[in-house]
C-alpha cells in the first residue's frame, strides 16, 4: 500500500531535500538520476558495519542524490542506470536466504536508498516481520520520505559528514546540508535505534568533526557514534587537495580526543 | 571459492588497500575475507570480533584451514 502511494508520488518527486519535483513516472530525472526502476550495485553479506548489526545482508542501490568527491564507490554508485536489474521478489528472496544462513540484519543502502523508496517498500512487504531492517542513509531525506518509513525500520545509520555550511557547500554544493541531516537525526532518534557515523576527513577535524561532535553532545546526548578514520582517497578529488591523502594518525588521535571531550558514546 | 552461485551472478566483493605504514583499509568486508584478515593478526580485536561474529552467526563456516 505504501509502495503504491510512494510510486504515485514520484510524479512530483520530493523524496530528498533537492525537492526537484521531477515527474519520474513520465521519465524525467532529477539530480540523482533515478527513474522508475531501481538497480542494485551489490547484494552481499558483510561484516564491516557496526558490530551490533553484523553480519548484515547489504542491499546496495545504484544512484545517489549527493556527489561527494571522496566517494569510494563512485562513479558507478552515482549512476542509477548501472547495476543489476532485479525484481523485489528476487531481492527479498536473497535477503531471506541470508537470514537463514545467519545474517542478523538486512541493510538498505546505496548510493542512497531514499531515492528508491518505492522499491524498498516493495522489498520490505515481502520480508517477514521478524526481519531486523537497517536504513543506512546520508540523512538528506525529506519529512515525507521519513514518514513513509515510520514503523518499518528498526535502526537508522546516518552519515553526518560535514560540520559547517562552508565545507558542505564547497564539497557537495549544499549549504543546507547540516539542517537537513540534523532534522533526520532528531527524527531517527525518536523513531528508531540510531547510529551516527562520521568519517574523519583529512584536514577537516576542527572544521567538521568538532562541530558535529558538539552538536551531538548537545542535541542527542548518549546517541551511538561510530567515528571512522579509514578515509580512503578517491579518484574525483581534483580541486580538493586536502582530501588527496589518508588521515594521519595524529588526526585520528585528535578526533578521538574530541569524542572524549564531548563524552560521546563511541561504538565500533 | 565455489559459492554455489550461477556464473551470471556477480561474486561478493571486498576492496582492500594496504598502506605503506602497514595500515589496512577495507571496504565491503565479507565474512570470508574477515576470516582471511584475521589470520594476518589474531590479536587485532576489531577484526577478530568481525570474523567471530560471522562464524558464530553461521554465515561463515569454519574450514579446516581457518583453524589454528
mmCIF file of C-alpha atoms in Angstrom:
data_model
loop_
_atom_site.group_PDB
_atom_site.id
_atom_site.type_symbol
_atom_site.label_atom_id
_atom_site.label_comp_id
_atom_site.label_asym_id
_atom_site.label_seq_id
_atom_site.Cartn_x
_atom_site.Cartn_y
_atom_site.Cartn_z
ATOM 1 C CA UNK A 1 0.000 0.000 0.000
ATOM 2 C CA UNK A 2 2.730 2.431 0.986
ATOM 3 C CA UNK A 3 4.812 1.394 -2.005
ATOM 4 C CA UNK A 4 1.932 2.191 -4.311
ATOM 5 C CA UNK A 5 1.497 5.600 -2.719
ATOM 6 C CA UNK A 6 5.187 6.393 -2.937
ATOM 7 C CA UNK A 7 5.291 5.311 -6.547
ATOM 8 C CA UNK A 8 2.377 7.606 -7.329
ATOM 9 C CA UNK A 9 4.175 10.433 -5.550
ATOM 10 C CA UNK A 10 7.079 10.076 -7.972
ATOM 11 C CA UNK A 11 5.031 12.239 -10.310
ATOM 12 C CA UNK A 12 6.369 15.104 -8.226
ATOM 13 C CA UNK A 13 9.430 13.664 -6.563
ATOM 14 C CA UNK A 14 10.021 15.107 -3.117
ATOM 15 C CA UNK A 15 11.977 12.250 -1.548
ATOM 16 C CA UNK A 16 15.235 14.078 -0.916
ATOM 17 C CA UNK A 17 15.961 17.658 0.013
ATOM 18 C CA UNK A 18 16.731 18.569 -3.563
ATOM 19 C CA UNK A 19 12.915 18.652 -3.862
ATOM 20 C CA UNK A 20 13.413 18.693 -7.610
ATOM 21 C CA UNK A 21 9.786 17.821 -8.291
ATOM 22 C CA UNK A 22 10.527 15.919 -11.482
ATOM 23 C CA UNK A 23 7.938 13.525 -12.824
ATOM 24 C CA UNK A 24 9.757 10.220 -12.630
ATOM 25 C CA UNK A 25 6.620 8.453 -13.818
ATOM 26 C CA UNK A 26 6.977 10.329 -17.103
ATOM 27 C CA UNK A 27 10.645 9.509 -17.449
ATOM 28 C CA UNK A 28 12.050 12.737 -16.060
ATOM 29 C CA UNK A 29 15.207 12.551 -13.992
ATOM 30 C CA UNK A 30 16.366 14.866 -11.254
ATOM 31 C CA UNK A 31 19.864 15.434 -9.843
ATOM 32 C CA UNK A 32 20.040 11.852 -8.543
ATOM 33 C CA UNK A 33 19.335 10.415 -11.975
ATOM 34 C CA UNK A 34 16.906 7.831 -10.629
ATOM 35 C CA UNK A 35 13.924 6.887 -12.706
ATOM 36 C CA UNK A 36 11.141 4.441 -12.034
ATOM 37 C CA UNK A 37 13.224 1.307 -11.996
ATOM 38 C CA UNK A 38 15.782 0.583 -9.281
ATOM 39 C CA UNK A 39 19.068 -1.115 -9.898
ATOM 40 C CA UNK A 40 21.375 -2.754 -7.433
ATOM 41 C CA UNK A 41 25.055 -2.102 -7.078
ATOM 42 C CA UNK A 42 25.567 -5.221 -4.977
ATOM 43 C CA UNK A 43 23.804 -7.647 -2.665
ATOM 44 C CA UNK A 44 26.004 -9.494 -0.255
ATOM 45 C CA UNK A 45 26.511 -10.354 3.371
ATOM 46 C CA UNK A 46 29.057 -8.097 5.048
ATOM 47 C CA UNK A 47 30.730 -7.700 8.419
ATOM 48 C CA UNK A 48 32.219 -4.226 8.056
ATOM 49 C CA UNK A 49 29.375 -2.323 9.676
ATOM 50 C CA UNK A 50 28.746 -1.797 13.380
ATOM 51 C CA UNK A 51 29.316 -4.911 15.468
ATOM 52 C CA UNK A 52 25.746 -4.830 16.753
ATOM 53 C CA UNK A 53 24.470 -5.083 13.180
ATOM 54 C CA UNK A 54 26.718 -7.676 11.601
ATOM 55 C CA UNK A 55 26.579 -9.938 9.758
ATOM 56 C CA UNK A 56 24.264 -7.821 7.666
ATOM 57 C CA UNK A 57 22.809 -8.531 4.261
ATOM 58 C CA UNK A 58 23.595 -5.325 2.411
ATOM 59 C CA UNK A 59 21.178 -4.334 -0.338
ATOM 60 C CA UNK A 60 23.052 -1.622 -2.185
ATOM 61 C CA UNK A 61 21.128 0.552 -4.618
ATOM 62 C CA UNK A 62 22.693 2.363 -7.540
ATOM 63 C CA UNK A 63 22.279 6.116 -7.654
ATOM 64 C CA UNK A 64 22.701 8.911 -5.149
ATOM 65 C CA UNK A 65 21.438 12.426 -4.551
ATOM 66 C CA UNK A 66 24.881 13.598 -3.418
ATOM 67 C CA UNK A 67 28.168 13.842 -5.300
ATOM 68 C CA UNK A 68 30.793 13.641 -2.565
ATOM 69 C CA UNK A 69 34.204 13.970 -4.223
ATOM 70 C CA UNK A 70 35.610 11.408 -1.773
ATOM 71 C CA UNK A 71 33.024 8.735 -2.536
ATOM 72 C CA UNK A 72 34.929 5.492 -2.995
ATOM 73 C CA UNK A 73 32.123 3.686 -4.783
ATOM 74 C CA UNK A 74 31.637 6.416 -7.357
ATOM 75 C CA UNK A 75 31.196 6.920 -10.203
ATOM 76 C CA UNK A 76 29.290 3.616 -10.523
ATOM 77 C CA UNK A 77 27.224 4.148 -7.383
ATOM 78 C CA UNK A 78 26.214 7.606 -8.620
ATOM 79 C CA UNK A 79 24.682 6.218 -11.774
ATOM 80 C CA UNK A 80 21.206 4.939 -11.164
ATOM 81 C CA UNK A 81 21.177 3.150 -14.513
ATOM 82 C CA UNK A 82 24.075 0.880 -13.638
ATOM 83 C CA UNK A 83 23.942 -2.315 -11.654
ATOM 84 C CA UNK A 84 21.786 -5.391 -11.593
ATOM 85 C CA UNK A 85 18.153 -5.233 -12.542
ATOM 86 C CA UNK A 86 16.334 -7.403 -10.004
ATOM 87 C CA UNK A 87 12.725 -7.768 -9.001
ATOM 88 C CA UNK A 88 11.676 -7.001 -5.443
ATOM 89 C CA UNK A 89 10.803 -10.679 -5.091
ATOM 90 C CA UNK A 90 14.315 -11.748 -6.035
ATOM 91 C CA UNK A 91 15.911 -9.259 -3.672
ATOM 92 C CA UNK A 92 13.643 -10.360 -0.845
ATOM 93 C CA UNK A 93 14.370 -13.993 -1.615
ATOM 94 C CA UNK A 94 18.095 -13.419 -1.388
ATOM 95 C CA UNK A 95 17.663 -11.453 1.818
ATOM 96 C CA UNK A 96 15.694 -14.270 3.378
ATOM 97 C CA UNK A 97 18.329 -16.758 2.299
ATOM 98 C CA UNK A 98 20.938 -14.617 4.036
ATOM 99 C CA UNK A 99 18.839 -14.512 7.188
ATOM 100 C CA UNK A 100 18.523 -18.291 7.125
ATOM 101 C CA UNK A 101 22.300 -18.524 6.757
ATOM 102 C CA UNK A 102 22.894 -16.372 9.822
ATOM 103 C CA UNK A 103 22.718 -12.727 8.796
ATOM 104 C CA UNK A 104 21.494 -10.700 11.758
ATOM 105 C CA UNK A 105 20.112 -7.727 9.868
ATOM 106 C CA UNK A 106 19.098 -6.525 6.426
ATOM 107 C CA UNK A 107 20.538 -3.172 5.457
ATOM 108 C CA UNK A 108 19.291 -0.838 2.743
ATOM 109 C CA UNK A 109 21.964 1.488 1.442
ATOM 110 C CA UNK A 110 23.424 2.976 -1.683
ATOM 111 C CA UNK A 111 24.298 5.255 -3.292
ATOM 112 C CA UNK A 112 21.299 6.495 -1.359
ATOM 113 C CA UNK A 113 18.289 4.275 -0.671
ATOM 114 C CA UNK A 114 15.901 7.201 -0.154
ATOM 115 C CA UNK A 115 15.640 7.824 -3.878
ATOM 116 C CA UNK A 116 14.468 4.210 -4.310
ATOM 117 C CA UNK A 117 11.877 4.286 -1.577
ATOM 118 C CA UNK A 118 9.114 2.651 -3.603
ATOM 119 C CA UNK A 119 11.307 -0.343 -4.390
ATOM 120 C CA UNK A 120 12.463 -0.546 -0.794
ATOM 121 C CA UNK A 121 8.859 -0.706 0.371
ATOM 122 C CA UNK A 122 8.138 -3.419 -2.197
ATOM 123 C CA UNK A 123 11.011 -5.477 -0.800
ATOM 124 C CA UNK A 124 10.024 -4.867 2.806
ATOM 125 C CA UNK A 125 6.477 -6.025 2.075
ATOM 126 C CA UNK A 126 7.907 -9.416 1.095
ATOM 127 C CA UNK A 127 10.099 -9.861 4.162
ATOM 128 C CA UNK A 128 8.995 -11.467 7.415
ATOM 129 C CA UNK A 129 8.004 -9.087 10.207
ATOM 130 C CA UNK A 130 10.809 -10.537 12.300
ATOM 131 C CA UNK A 131 13.494 -9.267 9.929
ATOM 132 C CA UNK A 132 15.606 -6.536 11.518
ATOM 133 C CA UNK A 133 15.819 -3.774 8.946
ATOM 134 C CA UNK A 134 18.536 -1.116 8.893
ATOM 135 C CA UNK A 135 18.407 2.117 6.914
ATOM 136 C CA UNK A 136 21.838 3.486 6.053
ATOM 137 C CA UNK A 137 21.488 6.953 4.665
ATOM 138 C CA UNK A 138 23.173 10.276 4.060
ATOM 139 C CA UNK A 139 20.326 11.824 6.019
ATOM 140 C CA UNK A 140 19.073 14.144 3.281
ATOM 141 C CA UNK A 141 15.629 12.614 3.104
ATOM 142 C CA UNK A 142 12.566 14.808 3.447
ATOM 143 C CA UNK A 143 9.983 14.560 6.209
ATOM 144 C CA UNK A 144 7.649 12.899 3.705
ATOM 145 C CA UNK A 145 10.178 10.174 2.982
ATOM 146 C CA UNK A 146 10.757 9.579 6.676
ATOM 147 C CA UNK A 147 7.039 9.227 7.269
ATOM 148 C CA UNK A 148 6.792 6.507 4.626
ATOM 149 C CA UNK A 149 9.396 4.523 6.596
ATOM 150 C CA UNK A 150 7.919 5.078 10.026
ATOM 151 C CA UNK A 151 7.368 1.865 11.936
ATOM 152 C CA UNK A 152 9.165 -0.281 9.377
ATOM 153 C CA UNK A 153 12.825 0.293 10.146
ATOM 154 C CA UNK A 154 14.429 -0.897 13.352
ATOM 155 C CA UNK A 155 17.671 1.013 13.057
ATOM 156 C CA UNK A 156 18.925 4.059 11.225
ATOM 157 C CA UNK A 157 22.597 4.534 10.428
ATOM 158 C CA UNK A 158 23.091 8.136 9.384
ATOM 159 C CA UNK A 159 26.264 9.650 7.981
ATOM 160 C CA UNK A 160 26.935 13.100 9.398
ATOM 161 C CA UNK A 161 29.695 14.163 7.051
ATOM 162 C CA UNK A 162 30.167 17.922 7.328
ATOM 163 C CA UNK A 163 30.160 20.218 10.316
ATOM 164 C CA UNK A 164 29.689 23.629 8.754
ATOM 165 C CA UNK A 165 27.922 25.150 5.746
ATOM 166 C CA UNK A 166 31.128 26.310 4.082
ATOM 167 C CA UNK A 167 32.562 22.796 3.870
ATOM 168 C CA UNK A 168 29.288 21.250 2.743
ATOM 169 C CA UNK A 169 28.860 23.930 0.080
ATOM 170 C CA UNK A 170 32.420 23.562 -1.122
ATOM 171 C CA UNK A 171 32.485 19.764 -1.129
ATOM 172 C CA UNK A 172 28.975 18.854 -2.247
ATOM 173 C CA UNK A 173 27.377 22.146 -3.220
ATOM 174 C CA UNK A 174 24.827 22.088 -0.400
ATOM 175 C CA UNK A 175 24.954 24.831 2.208
ATOM 176 C CA UNK A 176 21.745 23.487 3.770
ATOM 177 C CA UNK A 177 23.250 20.080 4.392
ATOM 178 C CA UNK A 178 23.547 20.378 8.156
ATOM 179 C CA UNK A 179 19.972 21.464 8.713
ATOM 180 C CA UNK A 180 18.651 18.566 6.640
ATOM 181 C CA UNK A 181 20.788 15.952 8.351
ATOM 182 C CA UNK A 182 20.104 17.319 11.811
ATOM 183 C CA UNK A 183 16.354 17.093 11.188
ATOM 184 C CA UNK A 184 16.748 13.486 10.140
ATOM 185 C CA UNK A 185 18.916 12.656 13.136
ATOM 186 C CA UNK A 186 16.422 14.087 15.608
ATOM 187 C CA UNK A 187 13.589 12.212 13.907
ATOM 188 C CA UNK A 188 15.508 8.952 13.720
ATOM 189 C CA UNK A 189 16.474 9.159 17.388
ATOM 190 C CA UNK A 190 12.801 9.500 18.282
ATOM 191 C CA UNK A 191 11.566 6.754 15.986
ATOM 192 C CA UNK A 192 14.248 4.072 15.943
ATOM 193 C CA UNK A 193 17.580 2.883 17.170
ATOM 194 C CA UNK A 194 20.135 5.326 15.804
ATOM 195 C CA UNK A 195 23.816 5.144 14.976
ATOM 196 C CA UNK A 196 25.537 8.295 13.772
ATOM 197 C CA UNK A 197 28.582 7.804 11.627
ATOM 198 C CA UNK A 198 31.264 10.332 10.944
ATOM 199 C CA UNK A 199 34.069 9.660 8.529
ATOM 200 C CA UNK A 200 37.012 11.776 9.577
ATOM 201 C CA UNK A 201 38.330 13.619 6.531
ATOM 202 C CA UNK A 202 41.943 14.739 6.299
ATOM 203 C CA UNK A 203 42.204 18.414 7.190
ATOM 204 C CA UNK A 204 38.598 18.547 8.428
ATOM 205 C CA UNK A 205 38.839 17.539 12.056
ATOM 206 C CA UNK A 206 38.456 21.006 13.527
ATOM 207 C CA UNK A 207 36.041 22.406 10.950
ATOM 208 C CA UNK A 208 33.807 19.342 10.530
ATOM 209 C CA UNK A 209 34.207 16.736 13.262
ATOM 210 C CA UNK A 210 34.416 19.157 16.177
ATOM 211 C CA UNK A 211 31.112 20.910 15.411
ATOM 212 C CA UNK A 212 29.439 17.590 14.630
ATOM 213 C CA UNK A 213 30.602 16.236 17.988
ATOM 214 C CA UNK A 214 29.463 19.379 19.783
ATOM 215 C CA UNK A 215 26.016 19.216 18.196
ATOM 216 C CA UNK A 216 25.597 15.527 19.004
ATOM 217 C CA UNK A 217 26.608 16.110 22.610
ATOM 218 C CA UNK A 218 24.121 18.933 22.969
ATOM 219 C CA UNK A 219 21.151 17.645 20.990
ATOM 220 C CA UNK A 220 21.464 13.854 21.105
ATOM 221 C CA UNK A 221 23.398 13.033 24.255
ATOM 222 C CA UNK A 222 24.050 9.329 24.586
ATOM 223 C CA UNK A 223 23.479 8.591 20.917
ATOM 224 C CA UNK A 224 25.693 5.878 19.489
ATOM 225 C CA UNK A 225 28.510 7.306 17.411
ATOM 226 C CA UNK A 226 30.800 5.435 15.075
ATOM 227 C CA UNK A 227 33.877 7.538 14.410
ATOM 228 C CA UNK A 228 35.617 6.236 11.323
ATOM 229 C CA UNK A 229 39.186 7.161 10.465
ATOM 230 C CA UNK A 230 39.799 4.935 7.466
ATOM 231 C CA UNK A 231 39.413 7.720 4.904
ATOM 232 C CA UNK A 232 40.262 6.335 1.519
ATOM 233 C CA UNK A 233 41.253 8.928 -1.094
ATOM 234 C CA UNK A 234 39.076 8.533 -4.153
ATOM 235 C CA UNK A 235 39.596 9.482 -7.743
ATOM 236 C CA UNK A 236 37.414 12.550 -8.172
ATOM 237 C CA UNK A 237 39.208 14.876 -5.804
ATOM 238 C CA UNK A 238 40.922 17.279 -8.158
ATOM 239 C CA UNK A 239 40.166 20.674 -6.657
ATOM 240 C CA UNK A 240 40.191 19.340 -3.121
ATOM 241 C CA UNK A 241 43.898 18.996 -2.349
ATOM 242 C CA UNK A 242 43.410 18.335 1.342
ATOM 243 C CA UNK A 243 41.442 15.183 0.509
ATOM 244 C CA UNK A 244 44.145 13.610 -1.600
ATOM 245 C CA UNK A 245 45.768 11.830 1.311
ATOM 246 C CA UNK A 246 44.918 9.497 4.160
ATOM 247 C CA UNK A 247 44.012 10.581 7.676
ATOM 248 C CA UNK A 248 47.212 10.922 9.649
ATOM 249 C CA UNK A 249 47.439 9.012 12.928
ATOM 250 C CA UNK A 250 47.681 12.372 14.728
ATOM 251 C CA UNK A 251 44.407 13.468 13.163
ATOM 252 C CA UNK A 252 42.743 10.248 14.245
ATOM 253 C CA UNK A 253 44.004 10.816 17.768
ATOM 254 C CA UNK A 254 42.752 14.393 17.722
ATOM 255 C CA UNK A 255 39.335 13.177 16.575
ATOM 256 C CA UNK A 256 39.295 10.641 19.364
ATOM 257 C CA UNK A 257 40.191 13.306 21.927
ATOM 258 C CA UNK A 258 37.297 15.443 20.723
ATOM 259 C CA UNK A 259 34.940 12.498 21.168
ATOM 260 C CA UNK A 260 36.215 12.086 24.699
ATOM 261 C CA UNK A 261 35.934 15.801 25.385
ATOM 262 C CA UNK A 262 32.262 15.736 24.414
ATOM 263 C CA UNK A 263 31.661 12.440 26.214
ATOM 264 C CA UNK A 264 30.309 10.803 23.107
ATOM 265 C CA UNK A 265 29.213 7.192 23.234
ATOM 266 C CA UNK A 266 31.533 5.627 20.710
ATOM 267 C CA UNK A 267 30.823 2.243 19.218
ATOM 268 C CA UNK A 268 32.660 0.220 16.628
ATOM 269 C CA UNK B 1 35.814 -20.179 -3.898
ATOM 270 C CA UNK B 2 32.742 -22.051 -5.023
ATOM 271 C CA UNK B 3 29.786 -20.140 -3.667
ATOM 272 C CA UNK B 4 27.295 -22.321 -5.448
ATOM 273 C CA UNK B 5 26.034 -19.407 -7.487
ATOM 274 C CA UNK B 6 25.208 -19.154 -11.117
ATOM 275 C CA UNK B 7 28.055 -17.742 -13.127
ATOM 276 C CA UNK B 8 25.898 -14.830 -14.271
ATOM 277 C CA UNK B 9 25.673 -13.516 -10.720
ATOM 278 C CA UNK B 10 28.464 -11.236 -9.534
ATOM 279 C CA UNK B 11 30.702 -12.593 -6.847
ATOM 280 C CA UNK B 12 30.804 -10.983 -3.437
ATOM 281 C CA UNK B 13 33.427 -8.277 -3.355
ATOM 282 C CA UNK B 14 35.720 -6.803 -0.734
ATOM 283 C CA UNK B 15 38.055 -3.918 -1.518
ATOM 284 C CA UNK B 16 41.362 -3.755 0.279
ATOM 285 C CA UNK B 17 44.036 -1.099 0.476
ATOM 286 C CA UNK B 18 47.335 -1.710 2.247
ATOM 287 C CA UNK B 19 49.172 1.466 3.212
ATOM 288 C CA UNK B 20 52.915 1.930 3.417
ATOM 289 C CA UNK B 21 52.787 2.154 7.197
ATOM 290 C CA UNK B 22 51.067 -1.209 7.458
ATOM 291 C CA UNK B 23 47.534 0.010 7.977
ATOM 292 C CA UNK B 24 44.914 -1.920 6.049
ATOM 293 C CA UNK B 25 41.761 -0.202 4.866
ATOM 294 C CA UNK B 26 38.850 -2.410 3.923
ATOM 295 C CA UNK B 27 35.560 -1.678 2.218
ATOM 296 C CA UNK B 28 32.566 -4.009 1.992
ATOM 297 C CA UNK B 29 34.149 -6.676 4.147
ATOM 298 C CA UNK B 30 32.663 -10.105 3.560
ATOM 299 C CA UNK B 31 32.714 -12.812 6.233
ATOM 300 C CA UNK B 32 35.093 -14.868 4.143
ATOM 301 C CA UNK B 33 37.568 -12.041 3.815
ATOM 302 C CA UNK B 34 37.282 -11.192 7.508
ATOM 303 C CA UNK B 35 38.453 -14.733 8.213
ATOM 304 C CA UNK B 36 41.435 -14.177 5.921
ATOM 305 C CA UNK B 37 42.372 -10.849 7.513
ATOM 306 C CA UNK B 38 42.112 -12.317 10.981
ATOM 307 C CA UNK B 39 44.909 -14.670 10.050
ATOM 308 C CA UNK B 40 47.206 -11.677 9.495
ATOM 309 C CA UNK B 41 46.879 -10.621 13.111
ATOM 310 C CA UNK B 42 44.925 -12.757 15.510
ATOM 311 C CA UNK B 43 45.468 -10.153 18.224
ATOM 312 C CA UNK B 44 43.585 -7.452 16.328
ATOM 313 C CA UNK B 45 40.438 -7.140 18.427
ATOM 314 C CA UNK B 46 38.426 -5.390 15.740
ATOM 315 C CA UNK B 47 38.972 -7.926 13.016
ATOM 316 C CA UNK B 48 38.740 -10.773 15.448
ATOM 317 C CA UNK B 49 35.277 -9.676 16.544
ATOM 318 C CA UNK B 50 34.097 -9.318 12.973
ATOM 319 C CA UNK B 51 35.384 -12.718 11.992
ATOM 320 C CA UNK B 52 33.982 -14.303 15.130
ATOM 321 C CA UNK B 53 30.638 -12.624 14.539
ATOM 322 C CA UNK B 54 30.481 -14.171 11.098
ATOM 323 C CA UNK B 55 31.391 -17.595 12.393
ATOM 324 C CA UNK B 56 29.116 -17.538 15.432
ATOM 325 C CA UNK B 57 26.157 -16.489 13.326
ATOM 326 C CA UNK B 58 26.802 -19.310 10.918
ATOM 327 C CA UNK B 59 27.326 -17.014 7.928
ATOM 328 C CA UNK B 60 30.925 -18.116 7.580
ATOM 329 C CA UNK B 61 31.604 -21.789 8.111
ATOM 330 C CA UNK B 62 34.993 -22.561 9.609
ATOM 331 C CA UNK B 63 37.062 -24.568 7.228
ATOM 332 C CA UNK B 64 39.973 -26.731 8.197
ATOM 333 C CA UNK B 65 42.483 -24.114 7.074
ATOM 334 C CA UNK B 66 40.771 -21.445 9.215
ATOM 335 C CA UNK B 67 41.551 -23.244 12.435
ATOM 336 C CA UNK B 68 44.749 -22.539 14.350
#
